[in-house]
Each structure stands twice: as C-alpha cells, then as structure tokens.
Amino acid sequence: MARGPGPGRTRRSHLGCGAGLDGSWQIVAEPDTGGLTRVRVGRRLVDGGLDLPAGGGITLPVVAGAHSDAGLAGLAQAWHRYQRQLAGDRLDRARPVLYNSWEATEFAVDADNQLALARIAAELGVETFVVDDGWFIGRHDDRGGLGDWTPDPVKFPAGFDAFIAQIRALGLTFGLWVEPESISPASRLYAEHPDWVYAIDDRPITPIRNQYLLDLGRPEAAEFVHSTLDGLLRRHDIGYLKWDFNRPRTESGRPGAATRLDLDGAHVANVHRIYAALRRDHPHVTIEACAAGGARTDLAMAAHADVFWPSDNTGPLDRLAIQHGFLHANAPHLLSSWVTDAVGLFDQRPRSLAFRFVLAMAGVLGIGADIRHWTPRQRAEAASWIGRYKQIREVITHGEVHLIGGPDQPRCAVQYTAPDGESVVVLAWHTGRLDGHGLLPSRPVRLPLRGLATDDTWRHGDNTYSGSHLTAVGLPVRWTADHDAELFVLRRA
C-alpha cells in the first residue's frame, strides 16, 4: 500500500503487512473521507461463528507491519531483514545445492534409478539428494499410499537404510518427500481410522488428487503425523525433509461434533507444534515447506521452515516472473528454485541452460531435470555453474537485495550487496526476443546498480568501474541469441 505525498513530503511512503498464519486470513483496507486508510489484518473464520466455552478464548495470529520511504525495493528489504531474524541461527547454515527426483522418475521410484540419478548429481557438485513421491508402500500413482509411510521393500530390495547408505557414500545428504496431512482412501490408515478425515455427517467426502485430508485438530491425528515424521528421522539417516501439502480443506466439519469447532485454527496450531517439535529434536534437518507450490509461503512458516517451494511452474520465463514477485515479499534464503527442462505454462519462449541456472541461483539452487539425458557438455556446464554458485551463496543468503527492472522490461536483474560491502553479485536475464540480437549495431543494455558509494571503485574481471558510473549509467551487458543470462561478481578495488 502506498501513501501519496502530502504537504512538505517529496517521497512516497510504502506500507506492508502480513499475518503469521498458515490458515485462512484476510487483509481489508478501507479508506475514509478524511484521507486516512484503516487496515485490518487477521484470521478469516472460514468455519463460521465459533462456540466458545465460558471463559474460553481464541488465539489470534501475530501480525507484522513493514514501512519504507525507499519504495517497494525498500519495503522488500524490510521484509527480508525480518524473515532473517525469524530464521535465527538457522540462517547461518548453508542451504545445500540439491537434486530432486520428481521430474525424472515421478512415481516410478526404485533404488536403481534413484542411484543412477544420485551418481550423476554427485559428479555435478550437488550436495543433497531428495527422493520425491513414490518411495512408500502402495504408492504407484496418486490413488494410494498416503498415510502408509513405510518404505516399499519391492522398490528397495536391499533395504531402505542400505539404499540411503549408498547415497551417503556418494558424499550426498539424503532427503525425503512427505505429505503427512493427506490420506489416500485406499490406504491402510484410512481403513483403520476413517473418522480422522474432515467430513460432514451424511455427506460424501470430496476427493482432490484422489486423496482426503486429515483433521489435524484431532489430537490422535496430530500425534500420528508427529510420530510418523519423528520416527522417519530417528530411524533413517535423513538430513532434508520436503513437507508437501497438495489439497485444500473442502469439508468444514468433524463427524459427531456437537458444537461448531475452530477446525482451521486447531489444524494450523498443530502444524506449528509439530514443526517446533521436529526443530527441537532434529536441529540438523533442513525442512522445505511446500503446498501445491507456494500456498504456505507466509511469516509463520518463515519461522519454522528453512526454505519455500514457491511454485510447481519451473518454465524459465514464467519462473522469472514468479521469483520477481516472490523476492518483493520474501528473502532469498527462502527461495528454492530448480533447473529443469520444463517449458513455461504461459511464456514458452526457449531459454538456455545458462539462463535456467542463473535464474535458480537467485535463491537456493536445485536441479529437477532428468540429468541422465544431459549431454557431457551440459553436465560440464552444470558443474561449472554449481561451483560458481557455491562461491556466492553466502552473499545471496545474507546480502541486501535490489531488484532492477523486471521480467516485463528490457532490464531485468537482481543485485545482492554483501553485508561487509566488499562484493556485489548481479544476476541478469534477457527477457526479450532472441532473434536479431548481435546482428544489428546496438548499445548494450545497462543495469543501474543501487546503494554504491559514488567514489568507490569496483572491478569485474579486467573492467574497472566507479560507483557513480555503476549507479548513474549502469553495468553493461550485451545479449545475443547464445547469451541470454549472466552472473557478475564485482569486488571493491
């Protein structure tokens, strides 16, 4: 929300607010005739009015507000600082370069194909290997298995721990995908506890993605989810957990309940309790929050999770727009991004492997492509980009972020200035047509940097620039059909 300049004011003041809540919330802004705007932020009681006992109460979420006189960029930096505080000591732990197997194998997981992927990933310099959906019994497609979180002995004939040991022997941390709040109608869990799902008396349950949703407000269901995840982390050498949540709640009811209940609030409260318990008991585990993409990208989860998955759309130009919006409200240490072979859903113009890597380096670098089919040249290029990312990821994680231009503009880049001010990382992308570039005389695109002292001198390779030049004129980059992205590292001379 922007407040226009008044008497004696020359700059626009930007205000932002957000609720620390994974459940339903709302923000209402109401301008009045006197020129003031009242903003109300809080829970949205989707279950209707609540019946509270005498002396009872309802827990409301923390609401955070941010303010900046430096435009939307300044407002983004305020949110970044706040989220870094929420991360606490976990911010100092390097987010690993990961490989996720979903796009390569989908549900057809077995020890052989996962190890084949892991061996290539290790050669590229990947640090964590995540086995996605399909590792547990009954999970051959999306019709079964959810709730029965036992490794499938057919898929891992030598044993799940032996498989993990082979992954670890490659120098990789092992990661695992789970969707613990969901349950398949064909699962053993549902056969034993059909009353644990959200339902309304005498009405059929609505399946989405062939699955139902556990009523996590039930203490016994919440204890099952906690004991399942805690048990997996205690029994197996797991260092990374991808917690997914792929369907909304469609039934606002608990069978047999005599009064109206705060189902949404109880569900969210238990999610937070489980996260807190896992953080306490397994502090070494990196946790990724995912919910059909980015549906759990909020301030509450920023305090619990290490990284967010913002969208299942990994097409390069679509993802550029997604990440541009994400970084306006979320710090880069929360941005998980993969290099894949996917085309965009909305913008299908082709982009190079370099473009995809530079794009994924804007936060926490990952790979989701089927690397078994990459050529030796592609693998060598990937290894080079991964090596370069490891050299700059501390600046990406801790640096002050400046968004330059945007995905719908000729200039599109993100600048990260190191906390000590001694280095600047710039990731830049070509957003236009690839044909014609380099064929006609033209000037390079200029990327005006931000926050540099005018009398400083900066070096990039053999080039030297003054701070005033980089600020007023900009860093030059010339795009061609074969050069559509670039990573710059500038150091103070």
Short mmCIF file of C-alpha atoms in Angstrom, two decimals, residues 55-312:
data_model
loop_
_atom_site.label_atom_id
_atom_site.label_comp_id
_atom_site.label_asym_id
_atom_site.label_seq_id
_atom_site.Cartn_x
_atom_site.Cartn_y
_atom_site.Cartn_z
CA GLY A 55 -14.03 -18.24 29.94
CA GLY A 56 -12.73 -19.68 26.68
CA GLY A 57 -10.82 -17.76 24.05
CA ILE A 58 -9.36 -17.84 20.58
CA THR A 59 -5.72 -17.43 19.68
CA LEU A 60 -5.06 -14.74 17.10
CA PRO A 61 -2.00 -14.70 14.83
CA VAL A 62 0.91 -12.32 15.05
CA VAL A 63 0.54 -9.52 12.52
CA ALA A 64 3.68 -7.83 11.23
CA GLY A 65 3.90 -4.47 9.51
CA ALA A 66 6.72 -3.03 7.43
CA HIS A 67 7.38 0.53 6.30
CA SER A 68 9.80 2.14 3.87
CA ASP A 69 10.35 5.52 2.28
CA ALA A 70 12.52 3.82 -0.37
CA GLY A 71 9.70 2.42 -2.48
CA LEU A 72 8.82 -1.22 -2.99
CA ALA A 73 12.51 -2.12 -3.03
CA GLY A 74 12.95 -0.69 0.44
CA LEU A 75 9.82 -2.45 1.62
CA ALA A 76 11.18 -5.76 0.28
CA GLN A 77 14.41 -5.21 2.21
CA ALA A 78 12.43 -4.62 5.40
CA TRP A 79 10.65 -7.95 4.95
CA HIS A 80 13.95 -9.67 4.19
CA ARG A 81 15.50 -8.38 7.42
CA TYR A 82 12.50 -9.54 9.43
CA GLN A 83 12.48 -13.04 7.91
CA ARG A 84 16.20 -13.40 8.51
CA GLN A 85 15.56 -12.63 12.17
CA LEU A 86 12.81 -15.27 12.21
CA ALA A 87 15.30 -17.85 10.90
CA GLY A 88 17.65 -17.18 13.83
CA ASP A 89 20.77 -19.34 13.94
CA ARG A 90 19.48 -21.49 11.07
CA LEU A 91 20.29 -18.64 8.68
CA ASP A 92 23.99 -19.30 9.20
CA ARG A 93 23.67 -22.87 7.93
CA ALA A 94 24.37 -23.02 4.19
CA ARG A 95 21.35 -24.12 2.16
CA PRO A 96 22.55 -27.13 0.19
CA VAL A 97 22.55 -27.43 -3.57
CA LEU A 98 20.01 -30.20 -4.07
CA TYR A 99 18.70 -32.60 -6.63
CA ASN A 100 15.04 -33.68 -6.53
CA SER A 101 13.98 -36.80 -8.43
CA TRP A 102 10.32 -35.97 -9.14
CA GLU A 103 10.53 -34.71 -12.71
CA ALA A 104 12.91 -37.52 -13.69
CA THR A 105 11.01 -40.52 -12.33
CA GLU A 106 7.71 -39.30 -10.85
CA PHE A 107 6.07 -42.26 -9.03
CA ALA A 108 8.32 -44.88 -10.67
CA VAL A 109 10.87 -44.74 -7.85
CA ASP A 110 13.25 -47.62 -7.27
CA ALA A 111 16.73 -47.98 -5.83
CA ASP A 112 18.40 -48.40 -9.23
CA ASN A 113 17.01 -45.33 -10.97
CA GLN A 114 17.50 -43.14 -7.89
CA LEU A 115 21.11 -44.22 -7.53
CA ALA A 116 21.73 -43.59 -11.22
CA LEU A 117 20.50 -40.03 -10.74
CA ALA A 118 22.43 -39.61 -7.50
CA ARG A 119 25.74 -40.64 -9.06
CA ILE A 120 25.40 -38.01 -11.77
CA ALA A 121 24.23 -35.41 -9.27
CA ALA A 122 27.29 -36.02 -7.09
CA GLU A 123 29.57 -35.61 -10.10
CA LEU A 124 27.96 -32.23 -10.79
CA GLY A 125 28.65 -30.99 -7.27
CA VAL A 126 25.15 -31.43 -5.80
CA GLU A 127 25.14 -31.73 -2.00
CA THR A 128 21.70 -33.18 -1.15
CA PHE A 129 19.68 -35.81 -3.00
CA VAL A 130 15.91 -35.79 -2.36
CA VAL A 131 13.73 -38.78 -3.23
CA ASP A 132 10.30 -37.39 -4.01
CA ASP A 133 6.87 -39.05 -4.11
CA GLY A 134 6.67 -42.79 -4.77
CA TRP A 135 9.05 -44.30 -2.19
CA PHE A 136 6.47 -45.85 0.18
CA ILE A 137 4.16 -48.86 0.04
CA GLY A 138 1.04 -48.59 -2.11
CA ARG A 139 2.35 -45.54 -3.98
CA HIS A 140 2.47 -46.41 -7.67
CA ASP A 141 0.31 -43.46 -8.75
CA ASP A 142 -1.76 -40.81 -6.97
CA ARG A 143 -4.52 -43.25 -5.96
CA GLY A 144 -2.87 -44.92 -2.99
CA GLY A 145 -0.27 -44.96 -0.25
CA LEU A 146 -0.69 -41.62 1.51
CA GLY A 147 -0.83 -42.39 5.21
CA ASP A 148 1.15 -45.64 5.00
CA TRP A 149 4.61 -44.15 5.38
CA THR A 150 6.70 -47.32 5.16
CA PRO A 151 9.46 -47.68 2.53
CA ASP A 152 8.40 -50.11 -0.19
CA PRO A 153 10.57 -53.24 0.11
CA VAL A 154 9.95 -54.07 -3.55
CA LYS A 155 11.43 -50.73 -4.63
CA PHE A 156 14.33 -51.04 -2.18
CA PRO A 157 15.06 -54.80 -2.11
CA ALA A 158 18.33 -54.43 -0.19
CA GLY A 159 16.58 -52.32 2.43
CA PHE A 160 15.88 -48.62 2.70
CA ASP A 161 18.82 -47.96 5.02
CA ALA A 162 21.19 -49.75 2.67
CA PHE A 163 19.91 -47.53 -0.14
CA ILE A 164 20.42 -44.39 1.96
CA ALA A 165 23.93 -45.56 2.83
CA GLN A 166 24.74 -45.77 -0.89
CA ILE A 167 23.51 -42.22 -1.35
CA ARG A 168 25.59 -41.06 1.61
CA ALA A 169 28.65 -42.88 0.25
CA LEU A 170 28.49 -40.58 -2.75
CA GLY A 171 29.03 -37.63 -0.40
CA LEU A 172 25.37 -36.59 -0.55
CA THR A 173 22.96 -35.76 2.25
CA PHE A 174 19.77 -37.78 1.89
CA GLY A 175 16.39 -36.06 1.64
CA LEU A 176 12.83 -37.37 1.55
CA TRP A 177 9.43 -36.08 0.37
CA VAL A 178 6.34 -36.49 2.56
CA GLU A 179 2.76 -35.27 2.53
CA PRO A 180 1.75 -36.21 6.07
CA GLU A 181 -1.55 -34.30 6.32
CA SER A 182 -3.10 -36.17 3.40
CA ILE A 183 -4.52 -39.68 3.27
CA SER A 184 -5.47 -41.99 0.42
CA PRO A 185 -8.89 -43.69 0.58
CA ALA A 186 -7.14 -46.94 -0.39
CA SER A 187 -4.60 -46.73 2.43
CA ARG A 188 -4.44 -48.93 5.50
CA LEU A 189 -4.58 -45.80 7.65
CA TYR A 190 -7.95 -44.80 6.23
CA ALA A 191 -9.31 -48.31 6.68
CA GLU A 192 -8.33 -48.16 10.34
CA HIS A 193 -9.28 -44.53 11.06
CA PRO A 194 -11.90 -43.24 8.61
CA ASP A 195 -13.06 -40.80 11.31
CA TRP A 196 -9.73 -38.95 11.18
CA VAL A 197 -10.58 -37.09 7.96
CA TYR A 198 -12.57 -33.89 7.56
CA ALA A 199 -16.16 -34.78 6.78
CA ILE A 200 -19.73 -33.59 7.27
CA ASP A 201 -22.27 -36.03 8.66
CA ASP A 202 -24.31 -37.80 5.98
CA ARG A 203 -22.44 -36.18 3.09
CA PRO A 204 -19.86 -37.75 0.77
CA ILE A 205 -16.27 -36.58 1.13
CA THR A 206 -14.81 -34.64 -1.79
CA PRO A 207 -11.62 -36.25 -3.12
CA ILE A 208 -8.99 -33.96 -4.64
CA ARG A 209 -5.97 -35.58 -6.30
CA ASN A 210 -7.56 -38.86 -5.16
CA GLN A 211 -6.87 -38.01 -1.54
CA TYR A 212 -8.60 -36.80 1.62
CA LEU A 213 -7.29 -34.53 4.34
CA LEU A 214 -6.55 -35.49 7.92
CA ASP A 215 -8.34 -33.48 10.61
CA LEU A 216 -5.13 -32.41 12.28
CA GLY A 217 -7.05 -30.69 15.05
CA ARG A 218 -7.77 -34.16 16.43
CA PRO A 219 -5.06 -34.90 18.99
CA GLU A 220 -4.75 -38.50 17.81
CA ALA A 221 -4.30 -37.46 14.16
CA ALA A 222 -1.74 -34.83 15.11
CA GLU A 223 0.15 -37.36 17.21
CA PHE A 224 0.15 -39.78 14.27
CA VAL A 225 1.69 -37.13 11.97
CA HIS A 226 4.30 -36.14 14.54
CA SER A 227 5.24 -39.71 15.41
CA THR A 228 5.43 -40.62 11.72
CA LEU A 229 7.84 -37.80 10.85
CA ASP A 230 9.81 -38.11 14.07
CA GLY A 231 10.08 -41.85 13.52
CA LEU A 232 11.35 -41.48 9.96
CA LEU A 233 14.01 -39.01 11.08
CA ARG A 234 15.09 -41.20 14.00
CA ARG A 235 15.17 -44.50 12.09
CA HIS A 236 16.85 -43.29 8.91
CA ASP A 237 19.79 -41.03 8.07
CA ILE A 238 17.69 -38.18 6.70
CA GLY A 239 19.08 -34.65 6.55
CA TYR A 240 16.44 -32.94 4.40
CA LEU A 241 12.65 -33.15 4.63
CA LYS A 242 10.30 -31.82 1.95
CA TRP A 243 6.89 -31.40 3.65
CA ASP A 244 4.22 -31.06 0.97
CA PHE A 245 0.52 -30.20 1.27
CA ASN A 246 -1.31 -30.59 -2.02
CA ARG A 247 -5.01 -30.08 -1.42
CA PRO A 248 -7.26 -27.59 0.37
CA ARG A 249 -9.82 -28.47 3.01
CA THR A 250 -13.19 -28.88 1.35
CA GLU A 251 -15.34 -30.26 4.19
CA SER A 252 -15.76 -27.92 7.14
CA GLY A 253 -16.82 -30.50 9.66
CA ARG A 254 -15.94 -33.21 12.14
CA PRO A 255 -18.41 -36.09 12.30
CA GLY A 256 -20.30 -36.24 15.56
CA ALA A 257 -19.22 -32.80 16.80
CA ALA A 258 -21.98 -31.29 18.93
CA THR A 259 -20.77 -27.69 18.59
CA ARG A 260 -19.11 -25.59 15.94
CA LEU A 261 -15.36 -26.01 16.19
CA ASP A 262 -12.38 -23.94 15.18
CA LEU A 263 -11.12 -26.58 12.77
CA ASP A 264 -8.88 -24.23 10.81
CA GLY A 265 -7.26 -22.81 13.92
CA ALA A 266 -6.73 -26.21 15.51
CA HIS A 267 -5.18 -27.63 12.33
CA VAL A 268 -2.72 -24.76 11.99
CA ALA A 269 -1.81 -24.80 15.68
CA ASN A 270 -0.90 -28.47 15.48
CA VAL A 271 1.11 -27.96 12.29
CA HIS A 272 3.14 -25.37 14.18
CA ARG A 273 3.53 -27.64 17.21
CA ILE A 274 4.81 -30.48 15.03
CA TYR A 275 7.27 -28.20 13.25
CA ALA A 276 8.51 -26.89 16.60
CA ALA A 277 8.99 -30.42 17.94
CA LEU A 278 10.89 -31.51 14.83
CA ARG A 279 13.09 -28.42 15.00
CA ARG A 280 13.85 -29.14 18.66
CA ASP A 281 14.56 -32.85 18.26
CA HIS A 282 16.21 -32.83 14.82
CA PRO A 283 18.02 -29.48 14.56
CA HIS A 284 20.33 -30.73 11.80
CA VAL A 285 17.46 -31.43 9.38
CA THR A 286 16.70 -28.87 6.68
CA ILE A 287 12.93 -28.56 6.17
CA GLU A 288 11.34 -27.35 2.94
CA ALA A 289 7.76 -26.09 3.08
CA CYS A 290 5.70 -26.86 0.01
CA ALA A 291 1.95 -26.66 -0.52
CA ALA A 292 0.81 -27.29 -4.09
CA GLY A 293 3.65 -24.92 -4.85
CA GLY A 294 3.68 -21.81 -2.68
CA ALA A 295 0.44 -21.95 -0.69
CA ARG A 296 2.37 -21.99 2.60
CA THR A 297 4.60 -19.02 1.92
CA ASP A 298 3.88 -16.92 4.99
CA LEU A 299 5.53 -15.36 8.02
CA ALA A 300 4.62 -18.21 10.36
CA MET A 301 6.25 -20.77 8.10
CA ALA A 302 9.27 -18.49 7.62
CA ALA A 303 9.93 -19.01 11.34
CA HIS A 304 9.61 -22.81 11.11
CA ALA A 305 10.89 -23.87 7.68
CA ASP A 306 14.30 -23.29 6.13
CA VAL A 307 13.18 -22.87 2.54
CA PHE A 308 9.98 -22.48 0.49
CA TRP A 309 8.95 -24.05 -2.80
CA PRO A 310 7.16 -21.12 -4.49
CA SER A 311 5.54 -22.85 -7.48
CA ASP A 312 5.46 -26.08 -9.47
#
